[in-house]
Amino acid sequence: MNEIITVKDVSLIYHSKKFETLALKDISFKIEEGDFVALVGPSGCGKTTILSLISGLLTCSSGEILVNGLKPDKKSKVCGYMFQKDNLLPWRTVEKNLYVGLEIQHTNTKEKKDYALSLLKKYGLENFKTKRPDELSGGMRQRVSLIRTLALNPKILLLDEPFSALDFQTRLKVCDDVLKILKDEKKTALLVTHDIYEAVSMADKIIVLSARPATIKNIHTLTFGRDKTPFVRRDMKEATDLFQKIWSEIQDEK
Amino acid sequence: MKNDIKNNTGKKNKLIDNKEEKNKQTLNSEIDNKTEKKSNKKNKPKYSLEHKKFLNKIRLKTFFVIFIQITILIAFFGLWEILVNNGVLDGFIYSSPSRMINTLAELSRSGELLTHSLITLKETLLAFVIATGIGFLVAVLLWSNNTIKRILEPYIVVLNSLPKIALGPIIIIWFGAGTKAIVVMGILIVIIVTIINILNAFLNTDKNTILALESMGANKAQIFFKVVLPSSFPDIISTLKINVGLSWIGAIMGEYLVSKAGLGYLLVYGGLVFDLDLIMTVTIVLCFLASLMYFLIALLEKIVKARH
Ligand SMILES: Nc1ncnc2c1ncn2[C@@H]1O[C@H](COP(=O)(O)OP(=O)(O)OP(=O)(O)O)[C@@H](O)[C@H]1O
Ligand SMILES: [Mg+2]
């Protein structure tokens, strides 16, 4: 398989008038096409920053990033970025919110819209199509935001804690679903999560970051239960062992 | 016989009453049917008893508020009239509602009311439209280019704090003592506030939402039309409402200076000849016209909101 994301010796400094913040320091990793990679680390270490760099919203201070063989560019439409905050447009209905990305990319064909609607149905939000975002619960809004990202059918998905506002039950279900969609459609995904169990049950690879300035603490490649659903995989012995390991790795940083 | 007649009429009345009641009932049921059909179309569920109670409560409250508002208005003018009539207030200095009505009738008979109102209205509308339009465009320009914004910021601040009336003599010398000068005065008063308010609204757009759209590949124009403009909509409407008031100020102030025609001119004239009836009447007319324009803006707001 070929590498779709290459991050090499990347550092990033946030500049403001009063001070500078070194957020990332010499980060290097590779992601192969079709991989599902989880990014875990203590809060505020720079996970969102990494996603922003890959999506092209930020440019790295030093080092090099290649996405699909090219420098990251937000106009390239390769990446679909789901933000930590849902960022739905409050004046649009749920349905119209789903079409925002399609409108921007001038691909709002009937086919794509239908696909978005089918996802809406799948996630049990069909009846809320004509509602405004502030009439939905936090978990529902997050699902809409996820569907909005999926509707664009990007090659790479950057997911920033996509399931954090979901209740436990829905969360497990949505995890299964999302992973299935991603695997069926051979998508590459980079998932930021603070839930180590989520990482362990879904990922092919887990990147553990240190506290800020983030450096790579460890990269785990998961070989067990790759044909199983996250729900099943979560309870495998290897999973619990790995959980313990990553837990202590992050704990060291705090 | 008499009794008979009485009885008959009584019966007739009752009959009529019954008929009317029946009519009312059928009307009500028709209305009910209609609303039901409508709600069926929209697939709205029937309201529960609690919700109906809730709606009734709101309606009652609205009714109460409007009732009090009208009462205050009537009481105010009524008291005014009574005080002047009883000699507590001097009608020559305070005028009175009845004297104002007479003046109003006179002014409209002679056609003066219409001509002067139209002149002022024209000046106000011109100032309003031009200043709001240009102000909006400038705000867009400043939003889209941070460097231009930073360069122009101090000038805008200074112009904002300058009392525009101070520019009166200059404006009259440059634009002549006529409509042009008045409109320019109005524009100067309205435009700076428009720029500042609308630009602020643009700049207050949620940064994260903009980033989210950028990550989908949105260009500046798309970000403007899909996020910035709709999220600034409430602020833009309130700016328009403020501008209504300001452009009236501009027009009246301009007319004070130029003093040739318009409601402002009538006010100055009324002051010179000590005609309080004229002054009060024109003030009321001004109130009426200004609130009419305000309500038009409110209507525009409703229409735009309903569309989106
Ligand atoms: N725009 C910014 N300007 C300055 N500093 C920033 C900015 N954004 C983030 N930072 C800093 O960079 C560091 C990393 O931020 P980042 O948002 O990437 O963390 P994170 O790992 O996503 O945290 P969390 O798990 O809480 O979401 C933080 O310490 C933060 O203070
Ligand atoms: Mg984050």
Coordinates of C-alpha atoms and ligand atoms in Angstrom, one line a residue:
Chain A
M1 CA 0.0 0.0 0.0
N2 CA 1.1 3.5 -0.7
E3 CA 1.5 6.4 1.8
I4 CA -1.2 9.0 1.5
I5 CA -0.1 11.2 4.4
T6 CA 3.6 11.8 5.2
V7 CA 4.6 14.1 8.1
K8 CA 8.3 14.7 8.4
D9 CA 10.1 16.6 11.2
V10 CA 7.2 19.0 11.5
S11 CA 7.3 21.7 14.1
L12 CA 4.7 24.4 14.7
I13 CA 4.9 27.6 16.6
Y14 CA 1.7 29.7 17.3
H15 CA 2.6 33.4 17.1
S16 CA 0.8 36.1 18.9
K17 CA 2.0 39.7 19.7
K18 CA 3.0 38.9 23.3
F19 CA 4.4 35.4 23.1
E20 CA 5.0 32.4 21.0
T21 CA 3.8 28.9 21.7
L22 CA 5.7 25.8 20.5
A23 CA 2.8 23.4 19.9
L24 CA 4.5 20.6 17.9
K25 CA 8.1 19.6 17.9
D26 CA 9.7 17.2 15.3
I27 CA 6.7 15.2 14.6
S28 CA 7.1 12.4 12.0
F29 CA 4.7 9.7 11.0
K30 CA 3.2 8.1 7.9
I31 CA -0.3 7.0 7.1
E32 CA -1.0 4.4 4.4
E33 CA -4.1 4.6 2.2
G34 CA -7.1 2.9 3.8
D35 CA -5.6 3.0 7.3
F36 CA -7.6 4.1 10.3
V37 CA -5.2 6.0 12.6
A38 CA -6.0 7.3 16.0
L39 CA -4.2 10.2 17.6
V40 CA -4.2 10.2 21.4
G41 CA -2.5 12.4 24.0
P42 CA -3.0 14.7 26.9
S43 CA -5.4 17.6 26.5
G44 CA -3.9 20.7 24.9
C45 CA -0.9 18.8 23.5
G46 CA -1.5 19.7 19.9
K47 CA -3.8 17.1 18.4
T48 CA -6.1 19.6 16.7
T49 CA -3.1 21.4 15.5
I50 CA -1.9 18.3 13.6
L51 CA -5.3 17.9 11.9
S52 CA -5.3 21.6 10.9
L53 CA -1.8 21.2 9.4
I54 CA -2.9 18.2 7.3
S55 CA -6.1 19.9 6.2
G56 CA -4.1 22.9 5.0
L57 CA -5.6 25.4 7.4
L58 CA -2.3 26.0 9.0
T59 CA 1.2 25.9 7.5
C60 CA 4.0 24.2 9.5
S61 CA 6.9 26.3 10.8
S62 CA 9.4 23.8 9.7
G63 CA 9.4 20.3 8.3
E64 CA 7.3 18.9 5.5
I65 CA 3.9 17.4 5.0
L66 CA 2.7 15.6 2.0
V67 CA -1.0 14.7 1.5
N68 CA -1.8 12.6 -1.5
G69 CA 1.7 13.4 -2.8
L70 CA 1.1 17.2 -2.6
K71 CA 1.5 20.0 -0.1
P72 CA -1.7 20.3 2.0
D73 CA -4.1 22.7 0.4
K74 CA -7.6 23.4 1.8
K75 CA -8.9 23.9 -1.7
S76 CA -7.8 20.4 -2.8
K77 CA -10.9 18.7 -1.5
V78 CA -8.9 15.7 -0.5
C79 CA -9.6 16.0 3.2
G80 CA -12.9 16.2 5.0
Y81 CA -12.4 17.8 8.3
M82 CA -14.9 17.4 11.1
F83 CA -14.2 19.9 13.8
Q84 CA -14.3 19.4 17.5
K85 CA -17.1 21.9 17.6
D86 CA -19.9 21.1 15.2
N87 CA -20.0 24.6 13.5
L88 CA -23.5 24.1 12.0
L89 CA -25.0 27.2 10.5
P90 CA -27.9 28.1 12.9
W91 CA -30.0 29.8 10.2
R92 CA -30.1 26.8 8.0
T93 CA -32.2 23.7 8.5
V94 CA -30.4 20.4 9.2
E95 CA -30.9 19.4 5.5
K96 CA -29.5 22.7 4.2
N97 CA -26.6 22.4 6.5
L98 CA -25.7 19.0 4.9
Y99 CA -25.5 20.7 1.5
V100 CA -23.2 23.5 2.5
G101 CA -20.0 21.6 1.5
L102 CA -21.6 20.4 -1.7
E103 CA -22.6 24.0 -2.6
I104 CA -19.1 25.2 -1.9
Q105 CA -17.5 22.6 -4.1
H106 CA -20.2 23.1 -6.7
T107 CA -21.2 19.4 -6.6
N108 CA -24.7 19.7 -5.1
T109 CA -26.2 17.2 -7.6
K110 CA -29.3 15.2 -6.8
E111 CA -27.2 12.1 -6.4
K112 CA -24.9 13.6 -3.7
K113 CA -27.8 15.2 -1.9
D114 CA -29.6 11.8 -1.9
Y115 CA -26.5 10.2 -0.5
A116 CA -26.4 12.8 2.3
L117 CA -30.0 12.2 3.1
S118 CA -29.5 8.4 3.2
L119 CA -26.8 9.0 5.8
L120 CA -29.2 11.2 7.7
K121 CA -31.7 8.3 7.7
K122 CA -29.1 5.8 8.7
Y123 CA -28.2 7.9 11.8
G124 CA -31.9 8.3 12.7
L125 CA -32.2 12.0 12.0
E126 CA -34.6 11.8 9.1
N127 CA -37.4 13.4 11.1
F128 CA -35.2 16.3 12.0
K129 CA -34.5 17.3 8.4
T130 CA -36.4 20.5 8.5
K131 CA -35.4 21.5 12.1
R132 CA -32.8 24.1 12.9
P133 CA -29.6 23.0 14.6
D134 CA -30.5 24.7 17.9
E135 CA -33.5 22.4 18.1
L136 CA -31.2 19.4 18.3
S137 CA -29.3 17.9 21.2
G138 CA -25.5 18.0 21.3
G139 CA -25.2 14.4 20.1
M140 CA -27.6 15.0 17.2
R141 CA -25.7 18.0 16.1
Q142 CA -22.5 16.1 16.1
R143 CA -24.0 13.4 13.9
V144 CA -25.2 16.1 11.5
S145 CA -21.7 17.5 11.4
L146 CA -20.3 14.1 10.7
I147 CA -22.7 13.4 7.9
R148 CA -21.9 16.9 6.5
T149 CA -18.3 15.8 6.3
L150 CA -19.1 12.3 4.9
A151 CA -21.4 13.8 2.3
L152 CA -18.5 15.4 0.6
N153 CA -17.0 12.0 0.1
P154 CA -13.4 13.0 0.8
K155 CA -10.5 10.6 0.3
I156 CA -9.2 11.4 3.8
L157 CA -11.2 12.0 6.9
L158 CA -9.9 14.1 9.7
L159 CA -12.1 13.6 12.7
D160 CA -11.6 15.7 15.8
E161 CA -13.3 13.9 18.7
P162 CA -16.3 13.2 16.5
F163 CA -18.2 11.1 19.1
S164 CA -17.5 13.1 22.2
A165 CA -21.0 14.5 22.6
L166 CA -22.8 11.2 22.0
D167 CA -24.2 9.1 24.8
F168 CA -22.4 5.8 25.4
Q169 CA -24.9 3.6 23.6
T170 CA -25.1 5.7 20.5
R171 CA -21.4 6.1 20.6
L172 CA -20.7 2.4 20.3
K173 CA -23.2 2.1 17.5
V174 CA -22.0 5.1 15.6
C175 CA -18.4 3.8 16.0
D176 CA -19.4 0.5 14.4
D177 CA -21.2 2.3 11.6
V178 CA -18.6 4.9 10.8
L179 CA -15.8 2.3 10.8
K180 CA -17.9 0.2 8.4
I181 CA -18.5 3.1 6.0
L182 CA -14.9 4.0 6.1
K183 CA -13.7 0.4 5.4
D184 CA -16.3 -0.2 2.8
E185 CA -15.3 2.9 0.9
K186 CA -11.6 2.3 1.5
K187 CA -11.2 5.7 3.2
T188 CA -8.2 6.9 5.1
A189 CA -9.0 8.4 8.5
L190 CA -7.2 10.2 11.2
L191 CA -9.2 10.3 14.4
V192 CA -8.4 12.4 17.4
T193 CA -9.9 11.0 20.6
H194 CA -9.4 11.2 24.3
D195 CA -11.1 7.9 24.7
I196 CA -8.4 5.3 24.6
Y197 CA -10.9 2.5 24.4
E198 CA -12.3 4.1 21.3
A199 CA -8.8 4.2 19.8
V200 CA -8.0 0.7 20.7
S201 CA -11.2 -0.7 19.3
M202 CA -11.2 1.2 16.0
A203 CA -7.7 1.9 14.9
D204 CA -5.1 0.1 12.8
K205 CA -2.5 2.4 14.2
I206 CA -2.4 4.5 17.3
I207 CA -0.1 7.5 17.6
V208 CA 0.5 8.5 21.2
L209 CA 1.7 12.1 21.7
S210 CA 3.5 13.7 24.6
A211 CA 2.4 16.8 26.5
R212 CA 3.0 20.1 24.8
P213 CA 5.2 20.7 22.8
A214 CA 3.9 17.5 21.3
T215 CA 6.4 14.9 20.2
I216 CA 5.7 11.3 19.2
K217 CA 5.7 9.2 22.3
N218 CA 5.0 5.9 20.7
I219 CA 3.3 4.4 17.6
H220 CA 1.4 1.2 18.1
T221 CA 0.4 -1.0 15.2
L222 CA -2.7 -3.1 15.9
T223 CA -2.8 -6.5 14.4
F224 CA -5.5 -8.2 16.4
G225 CA -9.2 -8.5 15.5
R226 CA -9.0 -6.4 12.4
D227 CA -12.0 -8.1 10.8
K228 CA -14.1 -7.6 13.9
T229 CA -16.4 -4.7 14.8
P230 CA -15.2 -2.2 17.4
F231 CA -17.9 -3.4 19.7
V232 CA -16.4 -6.9 19.7
R233 CA -12.8 -5.8 19.5
R234 CA -13.1 -3.6 22.5
D235 CA -13.4 -6.6 24.8
M236 CA -10.5 -8.7 23.3
K237 CA -7.6 -9.4 25.7
E238 CA -5.1 -7.7 23.4
A239 CA -7.3 -4.6 23.5
T240 CA -7.4 -4.4 27.3
D241 CA -3.6 -4.9 27.5
L242 CA -3.0 -2.2 24.9
F243 CA -5.3 0.1 26.8
Q244 CA -3.3 -0.3 30.0
K245 CA -0.1 0.4 28.1
I246 CA -1.3 3.6 26.4
W247 CA -3.0 4.7 29.6
S248 CA 0.3 4.6 31.5
E249 CA 2.1 6.3 28.6
I250 CA -0.2 9.2 28.7
Q251 CA -0.3 9.2 32.5
D252 CA 3.5 9.7 32.5
E253 CA 3.0 12.9 30.6
K254 CA 0.6 14.5 33.1
Chain B
M1 CA -102.7 43.3 21.7
K2 CA -99.8 45.3 23.0
N3 CA -98.6 42.3 24.9
D4 CA -98.9 40.3 21.7
I5 CA -96.8 42.7 19.8
K6 CA -94.2 42.8 22.5
N7 CA -94.1 39.0 22.6
N8 CA -93.8 38.9 18.9
T9 CA -90.9 41.3 18.7
G10 CA -89.3 39.5 21.6
K11 CA -89.6 36.3 19.7
K12 CA -88.3 37.8 16.6
N13 CA -85.3 39.2 18.5
K14 CA -84.6 35.8 19.9
L15 CA -84.9 34.3 16.5
I16 CA -82.5 36.7 15.1
D17 CA -80.1 36.1 18.0
N18 CA -80.3 32.4 17.3
K19 CA -79.6 32.8 13.7
E20 CA -76.7 35.0 14.4
E21 CA -75.3 32.5 16.8
K22 CA -75.7 29.8 14.3
N23 CA -74.0 31.9 11.7
K24 CA -71.2 32.5 14.1
Q25 CA -70.9 28.8 14.8
T26 CA -70.8 27.8 11.2
L27 CA -68.2 30.5 10.6
N28 CA -66.2 29.3 13.4
S29 CA -66.4 25.7 12.3
E30 CA -65.4 26.8 8.8
I31 CA -62.4 28.5 10.1
D32 CA -61.6 25.5 12.2
N33 CA -61.9 23.3 9.1
K34 CA -59.6 25.6 7.2
T35 CA -57.0 25.7 9.8
E36 CA -57.2 21.9 10.1
K37 CA -56.7 21.5 6.4
K38 CA -53.7 23.8 6.5
S39 CA -52.2 22.0 9.4
N40 CA -52.8 18.7 7.7
K41 CA -50.9 19.9 4.7
K42 CA -48.0 20.9 6.8
N43 CA -48.2 17.7 8.7
K44 CA -48.3 19.5 12.0
P45 CA -49.5 17.5 14.9
K46 CA -52.6 18.8 16.7
Y47 CA -51.8 21.0 19.7
S48 CA -52.3 19.6 23.1
L49 CA -54.5 21.3 25.6
E50 CA -51.5 22.6 27.5
H51 CA -50.1 24.2 24.3
K52 CA -53.4 25.8 23.6
K53 CA -53.5 27.2 27.0
F54 CA -50.0 28.5 26.5
L55 CA -50.9 30.1 23.3
N56 CA -53.9 31.7 24.9
K57 CA -51.8 33.1 27.6
I58 CA -49.4 34.7 25.1
R59 CA -52.3 36.2 23.2
L60 CA -53.9 37.6 26.3
K61 CA -50.6 39.2 27.3
T62 CA -50.1 40.8 23.9
F63 CA -53.7 42.1 24.0
F64 CA -53.0 43.6 27.4
V65 CA -49.8 45.3 26.3
I66 CA -51.5 46.8 23.2
F67 CA -54.4 47.9 25.3
I68 CA -52.2 49.7 27.8
Q69 CA -50.2 51.3 25.0
I70 CA -53.4 52.7 23.4
T71 CA -54.6 53.9 26.8
I72 CA -51.4 55.8 27.4
L73 CA -51.7 57.5 24.1
I74 CA -55.3 58.5 24.6
A75 CA -54.6 59.6 28.2
F76 CA -51.7 61.7 27.1
F77 CA -53.5 63.6 24.4
G78 CA -56.7 63.8 26.4
L79 CA -54.9 65.3 29.4
W80 CA -53.2 67.8 27.2
E81 CA -56.4 68.9 25.7
I82 CA -58.2 69.2 29.1
L83 CA -55.3 71.1 30.7
V84 CA -55.2 73.6 27.8
N85 CA -59.0 74.0 27.7
N86 CA -59.2 74.6 31.5
G87 CA -56.5 77.2 31.2
V88 CA -53.9 75.4 33.3
L89 CA -51.6 75.4 30.3
D90 CA -51.4 78.3 27.9
G91 CA -52.6 77.1 24.4
F92 CA -50.5 79.8 22.7
I93 CA -47.3 78.2 24.1
Y94 CA -48.3 74.6 24.5
S95 CA -50.8 74.3 21.6
S96 CA -53.3 71.5 22.0
P97 CA -54.5 68.4 20.1
S98 CA -57.6 70.2 18.8
R99 CA -55.6 73.2 17.6
M100 CA -53.1 70.8 16.0
I101 CA -56.0 69.0 14.2
N102 CA -57.1 72.4 12.9
T103 CA -53.6 73.3 11.7
L104 CA -53.3 69.9 10.1
A105 CA -56.5 70.4 8.2
E106 CA -55.4 73.8 7.1
L107 CA -52.0 72.6 6.0
S108 CA -53.4 69.8 4.0
R109 CA -56.1 71.9 2.4
S110 CA -53.5 74.4 1.2
G111 CA -51.3 71.5 0.0
E112 CA -48.4 72.7 2.0
L113 CA -48.3 69.6 4.2
L114 CA -47.9 67.3 1.2
T115 CA -45.2 69.4 -0.6
H116 CA -43.1 69.9 2.5
S117 CA -43.5 66.3 3.6
L118 CA -42.5 65.0 0.2
I119 CA -39.5 67.2 0.1
T120 CA -38.2 66.0 3.4
L121 CA -39.1 62.4 2.7
K122 CA -37.2 62.5 -0.5
E123 CA -34.1 63.9 1.2
T124 CA -34.4 61.4 3.9
L125 CA -34.8 58.4 1.6
L126 CA -32.0 59.5 -0.6
A127 CA -29.6 59.9 2.3
F128 CA -30.7 56.6 3.8
V129 CA -30.3 54.6 0.6
I130 CA -27.1 56.2 -0.6
A131 CA -25.4 56.1 2.9
T132 CA -26.6 52.6 3.8
G133 CA -25.6 51.2 0.3
I134 CA -22.1 52.8 0.2
G135 CA -21.6 52.2 3.9
F136 CA -22.3 48.5 3.4
L137 CA -20.0 48.2 0.4
V138 CA -17.2 50.0 2.3
A139 CA -17.7 47.6 5.2
V140 CA -17.4 44.6 2.8
L141 CA -14.2 46.1 1.4
L142 CA -12.8 46.7 4.9
W143 CA -13.8 43.1 6.0
S144 CA -12.2 41.6 2.9
N145 CA -8.9 43.4 3.2
N146 CA -7.3 43.6 6.6
T147 CA -4.6 46.0 5.5
I148 CA -7.0 48.5 4.1
K149 CA -9.0 48.2 7.3
R150 CA -6.0 49.0 9.4
I151 CA -5.1 52.0 7.2
L152 CA -8.5 53.5 7.3
E153 CA -9.5 52.8 10.9
P154 CA -8.2 56.0 12.5
Y155 CA -9.9 58.2 9.9
I156 CA -13.2 56.5 10.5
V157 CA -12.8 56.9 14.2
V158 CA -12.1 60.6 13.9
L159 CA -14.9 61.1 11.4
N160 CA -17.3 59.3 13.8
S161 CA -16.5 61.5 16.7
L162 CA -16.8 64.7 14.6
P163 CA -20.2 66.5 15.1
K164 CA -21.4 66.5 11.5
I165 CA -23.3 69.8 11.9
A166 CA -19.9 71.5 12.2
L167 CA -19.4 70.7 8.5
G168 CA -22.7 72.6 7.7
P169 CA -21.0 75.8 6.3
I170 CA -18.6 73.8 4.2
I171 CA -21.3 71.6 2.8
I172 CA -23.4 74.6 1.9
I173 CA -20.5 76.4 0.2
W174 CA -19.6 73.3 -1.8
F175 CA -23.0 71.9 -2.7
G176 CA -25.1 75.1 -2.7
A177 CA -28.0 75.9 -0.4
G178 CA -30.4 73.3 -1.7
T179 CA -31.5 69.6 -1.7
K180 CA -28.0 68.5 -2.5
A181 CA -26.4 70.0 0.6
I182 CA -29.2 68.5 2.8
V183 CA -28.7 65.0 1.3
V184 CA -25.0 65.2 1.7
M185 CA -25.5 66.2 5.4
G186 CA -27.7 63.2 5.8
I187 CA -25.2 60.9 4.1
L188 CA -22.4 62.1 6.3
I189 CA -24.4 61.4 9.5
V190 CA -25.5 57.9 8.4
I191 CA -22.5 56.5 6.6
I192 CA -19.9 56.4 9.3
V193 CA -22.2 54.6 11.8
T194 CA -23.2 52.2 9.0
I195 CA -19.6 51.3 8.2
I196 CA -18.7 50.8 11.9
N197 CA -21.8 48.8 12.8
I198 CA -21.8 46.5 9.8
L199 CA -18.1 46.0 9.8
N200 CA -18.3 45.0 13.5
A201 CA -21.1 42.5 12.7
F202 CA -18.9 41.0 9.9
L203 CA -15.9 40.7 12.2
N204 CA -17.9 39.1 14.9
T205 CA -18.7 36.1 12.8
D206 CA -17.7 32.8 14.5
K207 CA -14.1 32.1 13.5
N208 CA -14.5 28.4 13.8
T209 CA -17.4 28.3 11.4
I210 CA -15.4 30.2 8.9
L211 CA -12.5 27.7 9.3
A212 CA -14.9 24.8 8.9
L213 CA -16.0 26.2 5.5
E214 CA -12.5 27.0 4.6
S215 CA -11.5 23.4 5.2
M216 CA -14.2 22.5 2.6
G217 CA -12.4 24.7 0.1
A218 CA -14.5 27.8 0.3
N219 CA -13.1 31.0 -1.2
K220 CA -13.6 34.5 0.3
A221 CA -16.8 35.2 -1.6
Q222 CA -18.4 31.9 -0.6
I223 CA -17.4 32.5 3.0
F224 CA -18.9 36.0 2.8
F225 CA -22.2 34.9 1.3
K226 CA -22.6 31.6 3.2
V227 CA -21.5 32.5 6.7
V228 CA -20.6 36.2 7.2
L229 CA -23.6 37.8 5.6
P230 CA -26.3 35.6 7.1
S231 CA -24.8 35.6 10.6
S232 CA -24.7 39.5 10.4
F233 CA -28.2 39.7 9.3
P234 CA -29.7 40.7 12.7
D235 CA -27.1 43.4 13.1
I236 CA -27.6 44.7 9.6
I237 CA -31.3 45.0 10.2
S238 CA -30.7 46.9 13.5
T239 CA -28.3 49.2 11.7
L240 CA -31.0 49.9 9.1
K241 CA -33.4 50.8 11.9
I242 CA -30.9 53.1 13.5
N243 CA -30.2 54.6 10.0
V244 CA -33.9 55.5 9.6
G245 CA -33.7 57.8 12.6
L246 CA -30.3 59.2 11.6
S247 CA -31.3 60.1 8.1
W248 CA -34.3 62.0 9.5
I249 CA -31.9 63.8 11.8
G250 CA -29.7 64.5 8.7
A251 CA -32.6 65.9 6.6
I252 CA -34.1 68.1 9.3
M253 CA -30.7 69.4 10.3
G254 CA -29.9 70.1 6.7
E255 CA -33.2 72.0 6.3
Y256 CA -32.5 74.0 9.4
L257 CA -29.3 75.2 7.8
V258 CA -30.6 75.6 4.2
S259 CA -34.0 76.8 5.3
K260 CA -35.9 76.8 2.0
A261 CA -38.4 74.0 2.1
G262 CA -39.4 70.8 3.9
L263 CA -40.7 70.0 7.4
G264 CA -37.5 71.2 9.0
Y265 CA -38.0 74.5 7.3
L266 CA -41.6 74.6 8.6
L267 CA -40.2 74.1 12.1
V268 CA -37.7 76.9 11.8
Y269 CA -40.4 79.1 10.3
G270 CA -42.8 78.2 13.1
G271 CA -40.1 79.1 15.6
L272 CA -39.5 82.5 14.0
V273 CA -43.2 83.5 14.0
F274 CA -43.9 81.8 17.3
D275 CA -46.5 79.5 15.8
L276 CA -46.5 76.6 18.3
D277 CA -49.5 75.0 16.6
L278 CA -47.4 74.7 13.4
I279 CA -44.4 73.4 15.3
M280 CA -46.3 70.7 17.3
T281 CA -48.2 69.6 14.2
V282 CA -45.1 69.2 12.1
T283 CA -43.4 67.3 14.9
I284 CA -46.3 64.9 15.1
V285 CA -46.2 64.4 11.3
L286 CA -42.5 63.8 11.6
C287 CA -43.1 61.1 14.2
F288 CA -45.7 59.5 12.0
L289 CA -43.5 59.4 8.9
A290 CA -40.4 58.2 10.8
S291 CA -42.3 55.4 12.5
L292 CA -43.9 54.4 9.1
M293 CA -40.4 54.0 7.7
Y294 CA -39.3 52.1 10.7
F295 CA -42.2 49.7 10.3
L296 CA -41.3 49.2 6.7
I297 CA -37.9 48.1 7.7
A298 CA -39.4 45.8 10.3
L299 CA -41.6 44.4 7.6
L300 CA -38.6 43.8 5.3
E301 CA -36.9 42.0 8.2
K302 CA -40.0 39.7 8.5
I303 CA -40.1 39.0 4.7
V304 CA -36.4 38.2 4.5
K305 CA -36.6 36.0 7.6
A306 CA -39.6 34.1 6.2
R307 CA -37.7 33.4 3.0
H308 CA -34.7 31.9 4.7
Ligands
LIG1 N1 -4.6 29.9 17.7 C1 -3.8 29.6 18.7 N2 -2.9 30.6 19.1 C2 -2.1 30.3 20.1 N3 -1.9 29.1 20.7 C3 -2.7 28.2 20.3 C4 -3.7 28.3 19.3 N4 -4.4 27.2 19.1 C5 -3.9 26.3 20.0 N5 -2.9 26.9 20.7 C6 -2.1 26.2 21.7 O1 -1.5 25.1 21.2 C7 -1.6 24.0 22.0 C8 -2.2 22.8 21.2 O2 -3.5 23.1 20.9 P1 -4.5 22.1 20.2 O3 -5.8 22.7 20.0 O4 -3.8 21.5 19.1 O5 -4.6 21.0 21.4 P2 -5.5 19.6 21.5 O6 -4.5 18.5 21.6 O7 -6.4 19.5 20.3 O8 -6.3 19.8 22.8 P3 -7.7 19.2 23.2 O9 -7.5 17.8 23.5 O10 -8.1 19.9 24.5 O11 -8.6 19.5 22.1 C9 -2.4 24.4 23.2 O12 -1.6 24.4 24.3 C10 -2.9 25.8 22.9 O13 -2.8 26.6 24.0
MG2 MG -8.5 19.7 20.1

